[in-house]
Every structure is written in structure tokens, then in C-alpha cells.
PDB file of C-alpha atoms and ligand atoms in Angstrom:
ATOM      1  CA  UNK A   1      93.617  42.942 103.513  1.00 98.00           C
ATOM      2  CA  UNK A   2      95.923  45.799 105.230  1.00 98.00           C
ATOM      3  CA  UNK A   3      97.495  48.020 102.576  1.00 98.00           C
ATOM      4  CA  UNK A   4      99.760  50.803 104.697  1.00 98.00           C
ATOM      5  CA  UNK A   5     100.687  53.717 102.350  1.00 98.00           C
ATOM      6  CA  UNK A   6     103.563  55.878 102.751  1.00 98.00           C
ATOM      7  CA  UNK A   7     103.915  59.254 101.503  1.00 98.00           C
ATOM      8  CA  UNK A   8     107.372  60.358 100.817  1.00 98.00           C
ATOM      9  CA  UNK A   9     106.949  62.662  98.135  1.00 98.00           C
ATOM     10  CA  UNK A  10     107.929  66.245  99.758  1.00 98.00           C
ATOM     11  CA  UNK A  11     110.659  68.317  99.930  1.00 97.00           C
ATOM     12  CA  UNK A  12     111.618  68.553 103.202  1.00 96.00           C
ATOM     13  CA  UNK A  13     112.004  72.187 103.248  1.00 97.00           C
ATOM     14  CA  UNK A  14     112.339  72.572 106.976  1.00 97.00           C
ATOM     15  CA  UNK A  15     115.617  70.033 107.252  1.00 96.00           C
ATOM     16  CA  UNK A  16     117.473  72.438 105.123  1.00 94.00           C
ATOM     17  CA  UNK A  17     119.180  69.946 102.845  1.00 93.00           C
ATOM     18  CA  UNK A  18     119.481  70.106  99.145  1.00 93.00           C
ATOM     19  CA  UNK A  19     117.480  67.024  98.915  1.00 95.00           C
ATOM     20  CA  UNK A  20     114.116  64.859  99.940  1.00 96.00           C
ATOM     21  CA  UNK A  21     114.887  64.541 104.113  1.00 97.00           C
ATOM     22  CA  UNK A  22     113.299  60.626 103.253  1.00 97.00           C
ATOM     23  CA  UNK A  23     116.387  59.804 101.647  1.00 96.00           C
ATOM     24  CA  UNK A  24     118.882  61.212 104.215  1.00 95.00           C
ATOM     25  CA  UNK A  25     120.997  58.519 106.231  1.00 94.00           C
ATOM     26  CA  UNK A  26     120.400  57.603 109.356  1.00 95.00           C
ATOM     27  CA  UNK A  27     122.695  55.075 111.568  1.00 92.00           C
ATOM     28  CA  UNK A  28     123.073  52.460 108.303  1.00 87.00           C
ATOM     29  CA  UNK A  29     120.221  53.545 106.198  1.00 93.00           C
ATOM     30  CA  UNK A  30     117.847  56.035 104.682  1.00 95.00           C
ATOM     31  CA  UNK A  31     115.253  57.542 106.892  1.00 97.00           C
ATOM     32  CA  UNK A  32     112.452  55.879 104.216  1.00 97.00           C
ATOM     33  CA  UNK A  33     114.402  52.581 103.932  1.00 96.00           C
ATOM     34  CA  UNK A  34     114.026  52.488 107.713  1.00 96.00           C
ATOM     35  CA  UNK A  35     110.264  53.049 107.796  1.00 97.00           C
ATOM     36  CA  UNK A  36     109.284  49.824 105.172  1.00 97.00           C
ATOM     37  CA  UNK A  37     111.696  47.996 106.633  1.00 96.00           C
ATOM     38  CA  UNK A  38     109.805  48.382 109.983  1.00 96.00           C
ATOM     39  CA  UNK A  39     106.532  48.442 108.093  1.00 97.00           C
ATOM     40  CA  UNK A  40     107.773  44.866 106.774  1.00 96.00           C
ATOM     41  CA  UNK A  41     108.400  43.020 109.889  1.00 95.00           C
ATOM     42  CA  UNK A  42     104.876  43.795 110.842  1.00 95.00           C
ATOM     43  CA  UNK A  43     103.080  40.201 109.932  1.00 96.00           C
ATOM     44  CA  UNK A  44      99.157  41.991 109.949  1.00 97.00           C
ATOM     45  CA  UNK A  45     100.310  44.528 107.046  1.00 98.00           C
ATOM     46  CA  UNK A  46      99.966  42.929 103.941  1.00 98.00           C
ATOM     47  CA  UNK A  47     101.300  45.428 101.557  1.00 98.00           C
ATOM     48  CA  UNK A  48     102.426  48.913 100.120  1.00 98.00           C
ATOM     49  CA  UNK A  49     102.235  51.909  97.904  1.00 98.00           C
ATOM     50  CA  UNK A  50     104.764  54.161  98.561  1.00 98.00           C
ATOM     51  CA  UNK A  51     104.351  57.771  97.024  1.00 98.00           C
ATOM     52  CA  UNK A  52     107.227  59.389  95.678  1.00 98.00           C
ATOM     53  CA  UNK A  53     107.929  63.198  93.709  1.00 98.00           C
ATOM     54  CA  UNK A  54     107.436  62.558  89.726  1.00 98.00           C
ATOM     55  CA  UNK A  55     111.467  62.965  89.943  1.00 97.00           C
ATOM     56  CA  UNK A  56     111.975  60.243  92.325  1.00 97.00           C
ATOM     57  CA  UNK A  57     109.827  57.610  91.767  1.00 97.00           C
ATOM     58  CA  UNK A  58     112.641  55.760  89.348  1.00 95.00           C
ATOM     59  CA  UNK A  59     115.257  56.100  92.140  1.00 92.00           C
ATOM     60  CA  UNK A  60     112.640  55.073  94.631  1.00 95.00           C
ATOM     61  CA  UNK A  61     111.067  51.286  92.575  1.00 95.00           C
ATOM     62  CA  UNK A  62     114.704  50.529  92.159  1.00 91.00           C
ATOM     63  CA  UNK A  63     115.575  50.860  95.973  1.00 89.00           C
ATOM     64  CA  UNK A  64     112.716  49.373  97.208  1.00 92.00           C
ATOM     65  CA  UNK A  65     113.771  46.281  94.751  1.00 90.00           C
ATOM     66  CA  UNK A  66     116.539  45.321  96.841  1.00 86.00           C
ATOM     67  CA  UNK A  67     115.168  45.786 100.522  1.00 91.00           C
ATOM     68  CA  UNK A  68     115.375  41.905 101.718  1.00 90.00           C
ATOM     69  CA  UNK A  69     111.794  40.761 102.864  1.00 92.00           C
ATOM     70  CA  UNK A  70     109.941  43.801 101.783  1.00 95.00           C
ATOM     71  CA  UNK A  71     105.976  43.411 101.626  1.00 97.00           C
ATOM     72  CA  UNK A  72     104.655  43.615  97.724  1.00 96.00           C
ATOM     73  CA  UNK A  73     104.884  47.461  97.083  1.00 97.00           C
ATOM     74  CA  UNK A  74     103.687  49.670  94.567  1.00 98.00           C
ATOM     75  CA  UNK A  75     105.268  53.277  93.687  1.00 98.00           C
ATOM     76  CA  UNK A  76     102.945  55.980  92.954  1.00 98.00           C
ATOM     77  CA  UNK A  77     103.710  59.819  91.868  1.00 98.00           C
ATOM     78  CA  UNK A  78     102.639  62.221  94.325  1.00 98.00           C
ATOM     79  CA  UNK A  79     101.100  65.589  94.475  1.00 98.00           C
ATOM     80  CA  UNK A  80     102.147  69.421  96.013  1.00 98.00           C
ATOM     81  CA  UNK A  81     100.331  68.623  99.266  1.00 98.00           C
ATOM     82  CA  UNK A  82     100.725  65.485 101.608  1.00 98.00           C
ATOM     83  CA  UNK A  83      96.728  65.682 101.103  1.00 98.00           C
ATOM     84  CA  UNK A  84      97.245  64.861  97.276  1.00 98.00           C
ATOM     85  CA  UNK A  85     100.133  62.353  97.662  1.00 98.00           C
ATOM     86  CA  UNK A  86      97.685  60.278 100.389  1.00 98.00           C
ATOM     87  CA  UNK A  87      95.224  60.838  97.544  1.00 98.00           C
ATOM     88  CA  UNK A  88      96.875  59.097  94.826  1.00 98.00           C
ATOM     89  CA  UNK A  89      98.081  56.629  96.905  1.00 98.00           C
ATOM     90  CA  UNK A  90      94.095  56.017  98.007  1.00 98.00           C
ATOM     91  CA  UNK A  91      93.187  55.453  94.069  1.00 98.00           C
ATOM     92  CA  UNK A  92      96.094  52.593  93.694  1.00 97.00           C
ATOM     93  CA  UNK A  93      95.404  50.368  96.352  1.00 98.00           C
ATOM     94  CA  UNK A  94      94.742  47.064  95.881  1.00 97.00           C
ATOM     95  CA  UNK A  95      91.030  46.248  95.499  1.00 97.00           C
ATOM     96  CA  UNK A  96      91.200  43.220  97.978  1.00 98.00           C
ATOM     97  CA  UNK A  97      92.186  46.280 100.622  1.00 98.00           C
ATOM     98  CA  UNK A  98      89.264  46.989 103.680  1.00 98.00           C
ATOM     99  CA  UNK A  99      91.619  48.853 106.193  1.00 98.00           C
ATOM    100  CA  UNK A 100      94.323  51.559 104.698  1.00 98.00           C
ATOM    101  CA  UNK A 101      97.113  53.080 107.270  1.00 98.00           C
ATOM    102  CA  UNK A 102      98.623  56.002 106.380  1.00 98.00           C
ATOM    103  CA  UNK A 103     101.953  56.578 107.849  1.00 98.00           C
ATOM    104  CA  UNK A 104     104.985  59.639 107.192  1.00 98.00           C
ATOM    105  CA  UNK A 105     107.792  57.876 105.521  1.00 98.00           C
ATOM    106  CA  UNK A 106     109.549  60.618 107.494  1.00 98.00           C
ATOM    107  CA  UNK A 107     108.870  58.134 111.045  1.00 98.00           C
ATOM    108  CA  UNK A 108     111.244  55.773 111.060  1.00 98.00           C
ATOM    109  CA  UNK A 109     111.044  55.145 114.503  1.00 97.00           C
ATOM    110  CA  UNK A 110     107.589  53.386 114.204  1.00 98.00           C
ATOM    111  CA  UNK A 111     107.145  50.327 116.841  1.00 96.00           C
ATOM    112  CA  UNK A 112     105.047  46.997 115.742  1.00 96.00           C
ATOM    113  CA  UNK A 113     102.909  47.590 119.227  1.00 96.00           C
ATOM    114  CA  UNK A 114     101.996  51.244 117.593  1.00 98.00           C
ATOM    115  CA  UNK A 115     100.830  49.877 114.872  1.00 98.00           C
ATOM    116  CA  UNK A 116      99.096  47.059 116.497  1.00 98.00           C
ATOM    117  CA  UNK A 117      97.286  49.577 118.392  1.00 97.00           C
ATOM    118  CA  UNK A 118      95.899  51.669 115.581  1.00 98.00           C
ATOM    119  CA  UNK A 119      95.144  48.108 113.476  1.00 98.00           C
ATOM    120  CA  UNK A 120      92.820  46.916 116.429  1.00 98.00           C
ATOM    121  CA  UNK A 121      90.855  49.809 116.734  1.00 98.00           C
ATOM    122  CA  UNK A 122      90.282  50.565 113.425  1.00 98.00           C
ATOM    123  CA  UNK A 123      88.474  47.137 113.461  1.00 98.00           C
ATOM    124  CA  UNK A 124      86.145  48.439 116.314  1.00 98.00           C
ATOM    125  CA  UNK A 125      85.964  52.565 115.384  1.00 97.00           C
ATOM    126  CA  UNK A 126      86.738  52.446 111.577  1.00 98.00           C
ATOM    127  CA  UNK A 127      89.231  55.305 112.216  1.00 98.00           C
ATOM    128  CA  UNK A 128      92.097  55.182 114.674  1.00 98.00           C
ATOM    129  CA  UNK A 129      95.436  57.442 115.227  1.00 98.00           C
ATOM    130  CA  UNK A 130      98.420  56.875 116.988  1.00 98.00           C
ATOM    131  CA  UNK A 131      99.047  60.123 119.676  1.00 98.00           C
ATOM    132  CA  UNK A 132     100.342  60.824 122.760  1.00 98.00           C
ATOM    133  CA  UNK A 133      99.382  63.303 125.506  1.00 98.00           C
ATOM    134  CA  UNK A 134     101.340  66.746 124.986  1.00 98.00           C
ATOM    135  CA  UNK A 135     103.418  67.673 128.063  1.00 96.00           C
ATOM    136  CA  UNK A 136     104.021  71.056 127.797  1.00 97.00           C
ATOM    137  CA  UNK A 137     101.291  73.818 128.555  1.00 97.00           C
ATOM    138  CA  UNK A 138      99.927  75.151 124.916  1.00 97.00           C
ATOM    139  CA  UNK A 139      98.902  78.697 124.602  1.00 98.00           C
ATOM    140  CA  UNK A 140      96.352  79.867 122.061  1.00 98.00           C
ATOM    141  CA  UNK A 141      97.641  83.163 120.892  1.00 98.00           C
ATOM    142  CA  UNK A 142      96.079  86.290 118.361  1.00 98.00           C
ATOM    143  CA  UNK A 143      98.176  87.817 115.306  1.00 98.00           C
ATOM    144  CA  UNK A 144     100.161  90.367 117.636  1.00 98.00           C
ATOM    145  CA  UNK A 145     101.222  87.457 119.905  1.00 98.00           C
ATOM    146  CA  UNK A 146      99.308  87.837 122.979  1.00 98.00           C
ATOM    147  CA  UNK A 147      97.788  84.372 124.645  1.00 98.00           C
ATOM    148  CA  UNK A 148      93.949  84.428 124.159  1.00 98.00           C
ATOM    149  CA  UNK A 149      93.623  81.378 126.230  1.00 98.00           C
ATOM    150  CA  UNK A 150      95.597  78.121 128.077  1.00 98.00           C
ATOM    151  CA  UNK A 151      93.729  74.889 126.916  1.00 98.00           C
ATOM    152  CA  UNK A 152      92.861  72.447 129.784  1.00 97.00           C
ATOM    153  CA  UNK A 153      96.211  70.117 128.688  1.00 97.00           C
ATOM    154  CA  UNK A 154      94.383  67.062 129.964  1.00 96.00           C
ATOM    155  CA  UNK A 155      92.210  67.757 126.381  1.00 97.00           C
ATOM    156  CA  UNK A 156      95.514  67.642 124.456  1.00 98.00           C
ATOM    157  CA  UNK A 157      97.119  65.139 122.219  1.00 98.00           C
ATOM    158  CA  UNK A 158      99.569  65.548 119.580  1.00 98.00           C
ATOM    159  CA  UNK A 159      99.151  63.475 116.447  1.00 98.00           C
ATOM    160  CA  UNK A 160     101.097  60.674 114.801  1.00 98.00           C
ATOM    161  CA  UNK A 161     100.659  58.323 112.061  1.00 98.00           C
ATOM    162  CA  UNK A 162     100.123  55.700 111.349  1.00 98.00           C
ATOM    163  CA  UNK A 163      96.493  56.718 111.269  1.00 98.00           C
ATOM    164  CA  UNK A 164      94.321  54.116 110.141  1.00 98.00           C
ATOM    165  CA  UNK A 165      90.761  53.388 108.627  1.00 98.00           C
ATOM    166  CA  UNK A 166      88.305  51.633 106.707  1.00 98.00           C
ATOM    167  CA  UNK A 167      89.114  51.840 103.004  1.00 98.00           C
ATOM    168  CA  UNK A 168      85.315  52.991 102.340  1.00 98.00           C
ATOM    169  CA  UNK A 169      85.384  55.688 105.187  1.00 98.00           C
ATOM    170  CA  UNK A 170      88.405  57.203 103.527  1.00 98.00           C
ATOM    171  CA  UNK A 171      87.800  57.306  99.952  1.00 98.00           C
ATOM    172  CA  UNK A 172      84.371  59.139 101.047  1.00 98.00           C
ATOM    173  CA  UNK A 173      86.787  61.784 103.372  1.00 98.00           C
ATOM    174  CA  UNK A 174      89.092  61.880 100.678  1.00 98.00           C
ATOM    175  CA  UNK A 175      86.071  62.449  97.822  1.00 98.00           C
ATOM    176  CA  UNK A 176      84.335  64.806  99.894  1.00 98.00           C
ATOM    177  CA  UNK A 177      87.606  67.040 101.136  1.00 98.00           C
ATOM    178  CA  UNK A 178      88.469  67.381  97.260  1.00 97.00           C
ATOM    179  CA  UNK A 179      84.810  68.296  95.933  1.00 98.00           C
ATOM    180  CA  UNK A 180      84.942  71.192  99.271  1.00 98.00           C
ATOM    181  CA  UNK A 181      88.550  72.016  98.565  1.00 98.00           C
ATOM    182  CA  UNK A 182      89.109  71.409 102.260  1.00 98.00           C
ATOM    183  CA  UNK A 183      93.067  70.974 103.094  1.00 98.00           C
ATOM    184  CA  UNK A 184      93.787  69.265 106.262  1.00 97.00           C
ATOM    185  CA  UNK A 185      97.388  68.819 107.862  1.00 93.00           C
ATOM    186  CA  UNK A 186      96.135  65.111 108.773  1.00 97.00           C
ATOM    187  CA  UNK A 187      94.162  62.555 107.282  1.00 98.00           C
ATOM    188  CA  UNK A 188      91.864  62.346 110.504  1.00 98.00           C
ATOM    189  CA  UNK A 189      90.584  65.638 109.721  1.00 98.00           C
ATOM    190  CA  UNK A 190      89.338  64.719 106.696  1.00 98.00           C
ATOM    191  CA  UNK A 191      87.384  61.895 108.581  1.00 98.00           C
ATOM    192  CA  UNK A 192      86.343  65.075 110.977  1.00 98.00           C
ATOM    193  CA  UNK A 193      85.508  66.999 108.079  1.00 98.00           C
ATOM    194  CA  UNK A 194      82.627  64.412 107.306  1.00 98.00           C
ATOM    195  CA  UNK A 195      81.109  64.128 110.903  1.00 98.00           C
ATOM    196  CA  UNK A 196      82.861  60.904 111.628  1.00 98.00           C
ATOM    197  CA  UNK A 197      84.365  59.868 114.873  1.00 98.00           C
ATOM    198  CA  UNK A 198      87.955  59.430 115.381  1.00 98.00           C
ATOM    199  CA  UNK A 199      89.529  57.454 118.500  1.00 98.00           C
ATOM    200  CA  UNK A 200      93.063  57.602 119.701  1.00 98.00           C
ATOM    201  CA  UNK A 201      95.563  55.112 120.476  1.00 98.00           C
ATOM    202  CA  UNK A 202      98.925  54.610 122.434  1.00 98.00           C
ATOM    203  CA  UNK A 203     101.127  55.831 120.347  1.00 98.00           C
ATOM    204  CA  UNK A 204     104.729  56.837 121.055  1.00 98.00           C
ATOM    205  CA  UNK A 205     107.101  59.612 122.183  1.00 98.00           C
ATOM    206  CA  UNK A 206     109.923  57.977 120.045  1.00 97.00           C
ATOM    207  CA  UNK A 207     107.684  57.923 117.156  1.00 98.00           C
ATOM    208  CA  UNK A 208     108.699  61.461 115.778  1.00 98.00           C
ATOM    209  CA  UNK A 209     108.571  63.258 112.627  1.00 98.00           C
ATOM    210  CA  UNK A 210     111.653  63.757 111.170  1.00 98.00           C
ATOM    211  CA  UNK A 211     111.856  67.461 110.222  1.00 97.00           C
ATOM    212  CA  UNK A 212     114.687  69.558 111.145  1.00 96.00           C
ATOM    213  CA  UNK A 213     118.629  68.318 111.942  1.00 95.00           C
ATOM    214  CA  UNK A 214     117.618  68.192 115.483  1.00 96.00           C
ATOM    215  CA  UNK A 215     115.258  65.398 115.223  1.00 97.00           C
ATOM    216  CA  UNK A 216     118.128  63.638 113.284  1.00 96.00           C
ATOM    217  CA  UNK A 217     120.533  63.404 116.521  1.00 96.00           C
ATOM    218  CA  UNK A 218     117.273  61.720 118.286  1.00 96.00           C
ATOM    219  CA  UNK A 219     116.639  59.511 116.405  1.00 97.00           C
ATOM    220  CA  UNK A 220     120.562  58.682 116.189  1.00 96.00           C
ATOM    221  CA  UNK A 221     120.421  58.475 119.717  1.00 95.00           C
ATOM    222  CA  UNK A 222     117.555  56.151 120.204  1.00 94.00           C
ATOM    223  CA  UNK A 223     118.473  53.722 117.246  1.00 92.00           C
ATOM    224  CA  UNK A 224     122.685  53.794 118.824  1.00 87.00           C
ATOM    225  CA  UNK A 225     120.605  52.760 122.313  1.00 76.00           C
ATOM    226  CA  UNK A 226     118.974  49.590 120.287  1.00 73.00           C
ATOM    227  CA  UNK A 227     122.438  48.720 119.265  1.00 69.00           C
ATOM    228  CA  UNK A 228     123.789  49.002 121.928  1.00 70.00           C
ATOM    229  CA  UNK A 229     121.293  47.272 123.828  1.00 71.00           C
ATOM    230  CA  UNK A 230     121.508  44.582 121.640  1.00 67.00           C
ATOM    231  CA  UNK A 231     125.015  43.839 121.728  1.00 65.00           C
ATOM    232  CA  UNK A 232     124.782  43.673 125.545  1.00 67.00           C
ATOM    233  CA  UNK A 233     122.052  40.935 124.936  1.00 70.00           C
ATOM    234  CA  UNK A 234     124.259  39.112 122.358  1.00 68.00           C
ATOM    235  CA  UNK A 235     127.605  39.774 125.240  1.00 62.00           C
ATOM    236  CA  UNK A 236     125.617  38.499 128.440  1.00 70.00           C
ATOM    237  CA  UNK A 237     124.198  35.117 126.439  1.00 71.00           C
ATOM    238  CA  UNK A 238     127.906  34.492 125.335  1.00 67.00           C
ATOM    239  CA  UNK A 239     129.072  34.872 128.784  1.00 62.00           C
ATOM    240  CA  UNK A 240     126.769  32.735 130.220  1.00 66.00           C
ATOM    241  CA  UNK A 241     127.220  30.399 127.318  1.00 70.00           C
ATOM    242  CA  UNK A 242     130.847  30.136 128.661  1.00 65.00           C
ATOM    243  CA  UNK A 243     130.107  29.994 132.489  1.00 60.00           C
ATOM    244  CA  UNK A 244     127.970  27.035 131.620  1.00 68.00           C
ATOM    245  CA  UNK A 245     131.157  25.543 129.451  1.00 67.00           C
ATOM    246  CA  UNK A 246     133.208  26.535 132.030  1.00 62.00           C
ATOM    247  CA  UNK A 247     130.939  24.821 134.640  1.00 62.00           C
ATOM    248  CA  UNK A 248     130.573  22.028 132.308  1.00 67.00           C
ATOM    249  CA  UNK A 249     134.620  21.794 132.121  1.00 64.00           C
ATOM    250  CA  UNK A 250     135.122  22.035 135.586  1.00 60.00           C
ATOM    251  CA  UNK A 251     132.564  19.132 136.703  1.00 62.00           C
ATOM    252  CA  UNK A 252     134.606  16.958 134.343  1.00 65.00           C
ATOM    253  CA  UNK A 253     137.373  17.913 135.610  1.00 61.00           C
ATOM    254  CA  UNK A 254     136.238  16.758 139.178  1.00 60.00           C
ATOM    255  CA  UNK A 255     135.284  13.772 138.413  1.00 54.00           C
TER     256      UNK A 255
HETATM  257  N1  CTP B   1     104.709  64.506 101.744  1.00 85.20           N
HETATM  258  C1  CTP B   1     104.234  64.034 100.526  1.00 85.20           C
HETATM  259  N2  CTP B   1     103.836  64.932  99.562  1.00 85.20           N
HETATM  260  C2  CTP B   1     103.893  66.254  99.795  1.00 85.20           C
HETATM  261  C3  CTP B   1     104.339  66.735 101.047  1.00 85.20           C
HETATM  262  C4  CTP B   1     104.733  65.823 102.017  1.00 85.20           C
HETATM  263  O1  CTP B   1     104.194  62.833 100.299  1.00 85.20           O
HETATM  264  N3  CTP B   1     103.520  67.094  98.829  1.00 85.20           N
HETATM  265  C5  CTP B   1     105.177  63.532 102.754  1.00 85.20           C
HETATM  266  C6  CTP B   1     106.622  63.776 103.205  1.00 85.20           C
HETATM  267  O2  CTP B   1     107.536  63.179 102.291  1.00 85.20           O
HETATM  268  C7  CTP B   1     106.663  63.190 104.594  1.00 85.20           C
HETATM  269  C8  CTP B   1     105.210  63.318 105.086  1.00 85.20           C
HETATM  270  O3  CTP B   1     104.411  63.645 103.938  1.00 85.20           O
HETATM  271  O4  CTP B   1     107.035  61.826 104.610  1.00 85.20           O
HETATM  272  C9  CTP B   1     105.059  64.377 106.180  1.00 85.20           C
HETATM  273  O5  CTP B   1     105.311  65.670 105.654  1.00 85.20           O
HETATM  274  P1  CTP B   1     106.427  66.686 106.169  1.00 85.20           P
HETATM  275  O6  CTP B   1     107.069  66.185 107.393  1.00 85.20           O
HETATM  276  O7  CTP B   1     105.850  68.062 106.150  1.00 85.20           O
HETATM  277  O8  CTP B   1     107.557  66.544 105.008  1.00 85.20           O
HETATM  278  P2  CTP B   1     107.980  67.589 103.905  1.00 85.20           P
HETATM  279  O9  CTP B   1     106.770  68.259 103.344  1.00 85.20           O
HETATM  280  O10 CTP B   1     108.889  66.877 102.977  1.00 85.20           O
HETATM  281  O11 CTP B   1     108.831  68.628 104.775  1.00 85.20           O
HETATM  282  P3  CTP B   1     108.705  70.245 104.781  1.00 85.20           P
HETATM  283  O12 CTP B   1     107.282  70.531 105.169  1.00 85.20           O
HETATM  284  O13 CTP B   1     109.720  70.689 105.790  1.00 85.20           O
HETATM  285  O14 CTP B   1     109.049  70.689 103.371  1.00 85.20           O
HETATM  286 MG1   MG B   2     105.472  69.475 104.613  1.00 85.20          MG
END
């Protein structure tokens, strides 16, 4: 069983708004809405815990109540750190669970293939996350703000989620990060923390974190490009559904 949990419980200091970025609209619906909904249409997930501020979580079981074709889903309170939200999420999965994703609410951009990808090689590596290859040079710099060095950017890949692993392999990362007080900014480097190997995936440049206003008129952007896309899909099969009347018409007509 494939239980995906989704921590949404921050404050999205760094979009500026006077509330949760996970709730804020985007095209039709909110940013977290979008995220389960994509979650949902993925047939190899089999359920949820979402993971929601103390504040929130009331708000949050009574939304996801009327999302049409949601997986099962549990709401859990989270903690001051993403680290401690993923945490209490890990202690209320199901105990059926053998493979856990993890996965931003704040990605609402997240693509079935992604998260095909990071499914089929946790099966084969036990702990797989979604990247890409950065593009632009990174410089390693000191406290004044001098470079100390230009990593070879072949060796460079910036991180995504989902991330995905065993359910064993990450309660012992989890366990062993708390017991060292080690705080990592992903839940791979908890898995790193314990000496484990962690592969990449595909992942996707579309699949970005939503964190400032900027990444909002993006992801506008790429979801008004779906629509649009769509409706040209939906124009050019009603035209040619009217050529072929048309045709039809005309070869009656004839005769
Ligand atoms: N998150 C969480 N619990 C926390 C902090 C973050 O569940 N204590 C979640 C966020 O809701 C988000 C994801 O972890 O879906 C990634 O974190 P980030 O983008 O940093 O979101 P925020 O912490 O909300 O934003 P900021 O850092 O700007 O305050
Ligand atoms: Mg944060």
C-alpha cells in the first residue's frame, strides 16, 4: 500500500500574505486543493494524511470532505518545522503502508509521470526523489560574500518532492534524526543522515515550489496553457465532427 503525505502546515512567510500560501487561489482553486486533487487521479497512490497547523486542521477535514474522488485521507496536526509535520504524519499512516511519498502541498503542479518515476524506483532503491539538473552556474561563497569555489554543474541537481521510500527506511531516518537532533531541509537527508543511498529521478521544471508571488504568475501561466490547450482539443474534434457531418450531408446530397 502507497500512503503519499502532504505537509501543509507552515506559514508561508516568504509569500507575504496574511495567511497559509496552501490555501491561496490559484486559476479555480486553492494551491493545496490542487495538489490532492492531482495526488487523486494517480491510480498507484492509495491514500493520504495531510498535515495541517493545530489552527487549520478543522478548516482543512471539512474541505477535503467535499473534493469529488479524493483518495481516503486523514488530517494530522503539524509541528514548527516541515521535519516535525513529515514526522507526525510518519506516526499516522496506515499500518497496511510499505512505501510513503512525501510531497509539498505547496506543488501543485505535480505530473502523474513524476510520480510514477519516484514510485518505480523506490521499489528498486528504497529511496527515490524527483530533481532536475540546475541550469545556472552555482557559486559556493564565505560570510563576506566572496566565491570559494564553482561546483562542476554536471554534479548538480535541485530537489523536488515527491520523495519517496520504504516505510521501514523512513521511520528509522526519522527515529534516528530526532534522537541526534539533526534538522534537514529534505526528507532525503535524513535517509543521508543514516548512510543510506538515495537515487534520483526525472522530475520536472514545472514542478515548483510555490513560495513567493512570483511563482504564483507561473504557475498561472502554465495551468491558463492547459486550458487553453484543452479547449483547442475540445474546438478541433468539434470541427472535424462537423466536416465529417458536413461530408456526410453533402454525399447525401449527391446522391
Ligand atoms: N510545512 C509544514 N510544516 C512546517 C513548515 C512547512 O508542513 N512547520 C510545509 C508547508 O506548508 C509546505 C512545505 O512544508 O507545503 C514546504 O515548505 P515551505 O515551502 O518552506 O512552506 P512554508 O514554511 O509555509 O513557507 P515559508 O518558509 O516561506 O514560511
Ligand atoms: Mg518554510
Amino acid at each position: 500500500m502507497i500512503t503519499a503525505i502532504f505537509p501543509a502546515a507552515g506559514k508561508g512567510k516568504r509569500m507575504g500574505a496574511s495567511f497559509n500560501k496552501v490555501f491561496a487561489a490559484l486559476s479555480d482553486k486553492p494551491i493545496l486543493i490542487h495538489t490532492l486533487v492531482s495526488f487523486s487521479r494517480c491510480s498507484l497512490v492509495d491514500n493520504f494524511v495531510v498535515v495541517a497547523a493545530p489552527e487549520e486542521a478543522e478548516a482543512v477535514s471539512k474541505v477535503l470532505k467535499a473534493i469529488p474522488g479524493i483518495k481516503p485521507c486523514k488530517v494530522v496536526i503539524g509541528g514548527t518545522e516541515r521535519q516535525y509535520s513529515v514526522y507526525n504524519g510518519l506516526m499516522s499512516v496506515p499500518a497496511a503502508a510499505d512505501i510513503i511519498l512525501v510531497h509539498d502541498a505547496a506543488r501543485p503542479l505535480i505530473s502523474p509521470a513524476v510520480i510514477k518515476n519516484v514510485i518505480d524506483e523506490v521499489k528498486r532503491s528504497e529511496a527515490a526523489v524527483a530533481a532536475v539538473p540546475v541550469t545556472n552556474t552555482i557559486k559556493v561563497i564565505n560570510n563576506e560574500n566572496f566565491v570559494i569555489n564553482t561546483p562542476d554543474r554536471k554534479t548538480l541537481w535541485m530537489m523536488q518532492t515527491p520523495q519517496g521510500f520504504s516505510k521501514d527506511l523512513l521511520m528509522k531516518a526519522y527515529e534516528q534524526a530526532r534522537s541526534d537532533n539533526f534538522l534537514g531541509t529534505d526528507d532525503a537527508s535524513l535517509i543521508e543522515h543514516i548512510h543510506h543511498p538515495v537515487k534520483i529521478v526525472m522530475g520536472d521544471y514545472k514542478n515548483i515550489k510555490i513560495t513567493s508571488p512570483d511563482d504564483l504568475i507561473f504557475a498561472e501561466a502554465i495551468l491558463g496553457k492547459k486550458a487553453v490547450s484543452k479547449v483547442k482539443s475540445e474546438l478541433s474534434s468539434a470541427i472535424s465532427n462537423a466536416f465529417e457531418d458536413m461530408k456526410t450531408k453533402l454525399l447525401r446530397t449527391r446522391l
